[in-house]
PDB file of C-alpha atoms in Angstrom:
ATOM      1  CA  MET A   1      98.338 108.528 112.696  1.00  0.00           C
ATOM      2  CA  LYS A   2      97.026 112.096 112.749  1.00  0.00           C
ATOM      3  CA  GLU A   3      93.503 113.175 112.196  1.00  0.00           C
ATOM      4  CA  GLY A   4      92.062 112.861 108.786  1.00  0.00           C
ATOM      5  CA  LEU A   5      89.252 114.789 107.126  1.00  0.00           C
ATOM      6  CA  VAL A   6      86.599 112.968 105.054  1.00  0.00           C
ATOM      7  CA  LEU A   7      84.784 115.264 102.633  1.00  0.00           C
ATOM      8  CA  PHE A   8      81.729 113.587 101.144  1.00  0.00           C
ATOM      9  CA  ASP A   9      78.674 114.343  99.009  1.00  0.00           C
ATOM     10  CA  GLY A  10      76.320 115.443 101.797  1.00  0.00           C
ATOM     11  CA  VAL A  11      73.123 114.842  99.769  1.00  0.00           C
ATOM     12  CA  CYS A  12      74.064 111.364  98.604  1.00  0.00           C
ATOM     13  CA  ASN A  13      72.253 108.548 100.607  1.00  0.00           C
ATOM     14  CA  PHE A  14      75.080 106.060  99.747  1.00  0.00           C
ATOM     15  CA  CYS A  15      77.764 108.489 100.978  1.00  0.00           C
ATOM     16  CA  ASN A  16      75.832 109.194 104.159  1.00  0.00           C
ATOM     17  CA  PHE A  17      75.534 105.495 104.846  1.00  0.00           C
ATOM     18  CA  TRP A  18      79.324 105.125 104.607  1.00  0.00           C
ATOM     19  CA  VAL A  19      79.901 108.178 106.830  1.00  0.00           C
ATOM     20  CA  GLN A  20      77.749 106.509 109.577  1.00  0.00           C
ATOM     21  CA  PHE A  21      79.641 103.283 108.949  1.00  0.00           C
ATOM     22  CA  ASP A  22      82.986 105.044 109.467  1.00  0.00           C
ATOM     23  CA  ILE A  23      81.817 106.828 112.592  1.00  0.00           C
ATOM     24  CA  LYS A  24      80.835 103.575 114.216  1.00  0.00           C
ATOM     25  CA  ARG A  25      84.122 101.937 113.431  1.00  0.00           C
ATOM     26  CA  ASN A  26      86.452 104.828 114.257  1.00  0.00           C
ATOM     27  CA  LYS A  27      86.738 104.444 118.001  1.00  0.00           C
ATOM     28  CA  LYS A  28      89.800 106.670 118.224  1.00  0.00           C
ATOM     29  CA  LYS A  29      87.689 109.437 116.748  1.00  0.00           C
ATOM     30  CA  ASN A  30      90.595 110.631 114.613  1.00  0.00           C
ATOM     31  CA  LEU A  31      88.343 111.135 111.650  1.00  0.00           C
ATOM     32  CA  ARG A  32      86.477 114.403 111.020  1.00  0.00           C
ATOM     33  CA  PHE A  33      83.718 114.748 108.453  1.00  0.00           C
ATOM     34  CA  GLY A  34      82.480 117.514 106.249  1.00  0.00           C
ATOM     35  CA  SER A  35      80.145 117.826 103.274  1.00  0.00           C
ATOM     36  CA  LEU A  36      81.560 118.680  99.921  1.00  0.00           C
ATOM     37  CA  GLN A  37      78.828 121.292  99.787  1.00  0.00           C
ATOM     38  CA  GLY A  38      80.010 122.912 103.074  1.00  0.00           C
ATOM     39  CA  THR A  39      82.102 125.963 103.749  1.00  0.00           C
ATOM     40  CA  THR A  40      85.119 124.010 104.901  1.00  0.00           C
ATOM     41  CA  ALA A  41      85.337 122.038 101.603  1.00  0.00           C
ATOM     42  CA  GLN A  42      84.751 125.111  99.531  1.00  0.00           C
ATOM     43  CA  ASN A  43      87.591 126.971 101.279  1.00  0.00           C
ATOM     44  CA  ILE A  44      90.260 124.189 101.436  1.00  0.00           C
ATOM     45  CA  LEU A  45      89.812 122.171  98.247  1.00  0.00           C
ATOM     46  CA  PRO A  46      91.328 124.899  95.970  1.00  0.00           C
ATOM     47  CA  ASN A  47      94.518 124.631  98.069  1.00  0.00           C
ATOM     48  CA  TYR A  48      94.792 121.049  96.719  1.00  0.00           C
ATOM     49  CA  GLN A  49      93.940 122.017  93.122  1.00  0.00           C
ATOM     50  CA  ILE A  50      90.546 120.345  93.507  1.00  0.00           C
ATOM     51  CA  ASP A  51      87.468 122.015  92.046  1.00  0.00           C
ATOM     52  CA  PRO A  52      85.046 122.285  94.996  1.00  0.00           C
ATOM     53  CA  THR A  53      82.035 122.349  92.692  1.00  0.00           C
ATOM     54  CA  ILE A  54      82.712 118.784  91.390  1.00  0.00           C
ATOM     55  CA  LEU A  55      80.936 116.299  93.706  1.00  0.00           C
ATOM     56  CA  LYS A  56      81.939 113.024  92.051  1.00  0.00           C
ATOM     57  CA  SER A  57      84.454 111.686  94.606  1.00  0.00           C
ATOM     58  CA  VAL A  58      85.038 111.406  98.375  1.00  0.00           C
ATOM     59  CA  ILE A  59      88.112 113.447  99.320  1.00  0.00           C
ATOM     60  CA  PHE A  60      90.320 112.389 102.229  1.00  0.00           C
ATOM     61  CA  ILE A  61      92.858 114.896 103.575  1.00  0.00           C
ATOM     62  CA  GLU A  62      95.551 113.616 105.806  1.00  0.00           C
ATOM     63  CA  ASN A  63      99.022 114.998 106.569  1.00  0.00           C
ATOM     64  CA  GLU A  64      98.348 117.959 104.259  1.00  0.00           C
ATOM     65  CA  LYS A  65      97.742 115.686 101.280  1.00  0.00           C
ATOM     66  CA  ALA A  66      94.386 115.169  99.523  1.00  0.00           C
ATOM     67  CA  TYR A  67      93.334 111.747  98.187  1.00  0.00           C
ATOM     68  CA  GLN A  68      90.419 111.022  95.937  1.00  0.00           C
ATOM     69  CA  ALA A  69      88.331 108.016  94.779  1.00  0.00           C
ATOM     70  CA  SER A  70      89.456 104.551  95.751  1.00  0.00           C
ATOM     71  CA  THR A  71      92.719 105.817  97.316  1.00  0.00           C
ATOM     72  CA  ALA A  72      90.670 108.054  99.680  1.00  0.00           C
ATOM     73  CA  VAL A  73      88.424 105.131 100.650  1.00  0.00           C
ATOM     74  CA  LEU A  74      91.350 102.809 101.390  1.00  0.00           C
ATOM     75  CA  LYS A  75      93.192 105.518 103.310  1.00  0.00           C
ATOM     76  CA  ILE A  76      90.074 106.056 105.441  1.00  0.00           C
ATOM     77  CA  CYS A  77      89.977 102.229 106.135  1.00  0.00           C
ATOM     78  CA  ARG A  78      93.325 102.568 107.926  1.00  0.00           C
ATOM     79  CA  HIS A  79      91.461 104.503 110.622  1.00  0.00           C
ATOM     80  CA  LEU A  80      88.712 101.942 111.147  1.00  0.00           C
ATOM     81  CA  ASP A  81      88.709  99.343 113.860  1.00  0.00           C
ATOM     82  CA  GLY A  82      88.920  95.631 113.264  1.00  0.00           C
ATOM     83  CA  GLY A  83      89.574  93.901 109.985  1.00  0.00           C
ATOM     84  CA  TRP A  84      88.594  96.991 107.985  1.00  0.00           C
ATOM     85  CA  LYS A  85      92.181  98.168 108.203  1.00  0.00           C
ATOM     86  CA  LEU A  86      93.192  95.231 106.022  1.00  0.00           C
ATOM     87  CA  LEU A  87      91.437  96.773 103.090  1.00  0.00           C
ATOM     88  CA  SER A  88      94.193  99.334 102.946  1.00  0.00           C
ATOM     89  CA  LEU A  89      96.416  96.591 101.586  1.00  0.00           C
ATOM     90  CA  PHE A  90      94.723  97.182  98.262  1.00  0.00           C
ATOM     91  CA  LEU A  91      96.707 100.440  98.033  1.00  0.00           C
ATOM     92  CA  ILE A  92      99.473  98.255  96.462  1.00  0.00           C
ATOM     93  CA  ILE A  93      97.221  97.988  93.396  1.00  0.00           C
ATOM     94  CA  PRO A  94      97.635 101.053  91.198  1.00  0.00           C
ATOM     95  CA  ALA A  95      94.703 103.533  91.306  1.00  0.00           C
ATOM     96  CA  PHE A  96      94.104 103.329  87.622  1.00  0.00           C
ATOM     97  CA  GLN A  97      93.149  99.716  88.204  1.00  0.00           C
ATOM     98  CA  ARG A  98      91.046 100.326  91.336  1.00  0.00           C
ATOM     99  CA  ASP A  99      89.265 103.476  90.283  1.00  0.00           C
ATOM    100  CA  PRO A 100      87.010 102.160  87.437  1.00  0.00           C
ATOM    101  CA  ALA A 101      84.885 100.221  89.986  1.00  0.00           C
ATOM    102  CA  TYR A 102      84.796 103.310  92.282  1.00  0.00           C
ATOM    103  CA  ASN A 103      83.835 105.610  89.379  1.00  0.00           C
ATOM    104  CA  TRP A 104      81.061 103.231  88.272  1.00  0.00           C
ATOM    105  CA  ILE A 105      79.516 103.275  91.796  1.00  0.00           C
ATOM    106  CA  GLY A 106      79.899 107.041  92.063  1.00  0.00           C
ATOM    107  CA  LYS A 107      78.342 107.590  88.645  1.00  0.00           C
ATOM    108  CA  ASN A 108      75.294 105.471  89.610  1.00  0.00           C
ATOM    109  CA  ARG A 109      74.909 106.323  93.298  1.00  0.00           C
ATOM    110  CA  TYR A 110      71.920 108.687  92.996  1.00  0.00           C
ATOM    111  CA  LYS A 111      70.070 106.352  90.684  1.00  0.00           C
ATOM    112  CA  ARG A 112      70.595 103.258  92.921  1.00  0.00           C
ATOM    113  CA  PHE A 113      70.465 104.841  96.353  1.00  0.00           C
ATOM    114  CA  GLY A 114      68.801 108.253  95.976  1.00  0.00           C
ATOM    115  CA  LYS A 115      69.638 111.647  97.228  1.00  0.00           C
ATOM    116  CA  LYS A 116      68.425 114.062  99.970  1.00  0.00           C
ATOM    117  CA  ASP A 117      67.302 117.632  99.390  1.00  0.00           C
ATOM    118  CA  SER A 118      69.947 118.831 101.756  1.00  0.00           C
ATOM    119  CA  SER A 119      73.110 117.674 103.535  1.00  0.00           C
ATOM    120  CA  MET A 120      72.837 115.316 106.476  1.00  0.00           C
ATOM    121  CA  ILE A 121      72.533 116.818 109.903  1.00  0.00           C
ATOM    122  CA  PRO A 122      74.724 114.980 112.464  1.00  0.00           C
ATOM    123  CA  THR A 123      73.177 113.899 115.742  1.00  0.00           C
ATOM    124  CA  ALA A 124      74.220 115.869 118.908  1.00  0.00           C
ATOM    125  CA  GLU A 125      76.742 113.203 119.824  1.00  0.00           C
ATOM    126  CA  GLN A 126      78.214 113.212 116.302  1.00  0.00           C
ATOM    127  CA  ARG A 127      78.404 117.038 115.953  1.00  0.00           C
ATOM    128  CA  ALA A 128      81.973 117.176 117.361  1.00  0.00           C
ATOM    129  CA  LEU A 129      83.109 114.943 114.488  1.00  0.00           C
ATOM    130  CA  PHE A 130      81.906 117.346 111.799  1.00  0.00           C
ATOM    131  CA  VAL A 131      83.667 120.493 110.601  1.00  0.00           C
ATOM    132  CA  ASP A 132      80.543 122.371 109.458  1.00  0.00           C
TER     133      ASP A 132
END
């Protein structure tokens, strides 16, 4: 599997928790991360007909294809160590059946988990995994 790029809401506490979760479980280090508010996301998302100003979903780019919502999350799971890969089996369920739960969490993430004033700053050892 090639490298994948995870674009996430950099000010969302819930999203930042999952980025840290992914980093710890991606021993192959074949995932890169960037904030949806960052330059990389702003420059490449229009190439996938995705409005870079809409911050409602994680975006996962792999093999020159962009995935959103639950599909993005499940594709990311393929890169994680251990049993987390098994979650990608849920890709057999159509997105229209998976996405309502994802969308509900996304809609309520700030209210339930809060948000930061600015995007997360990676640690020195994590910096190589981030695009900007």
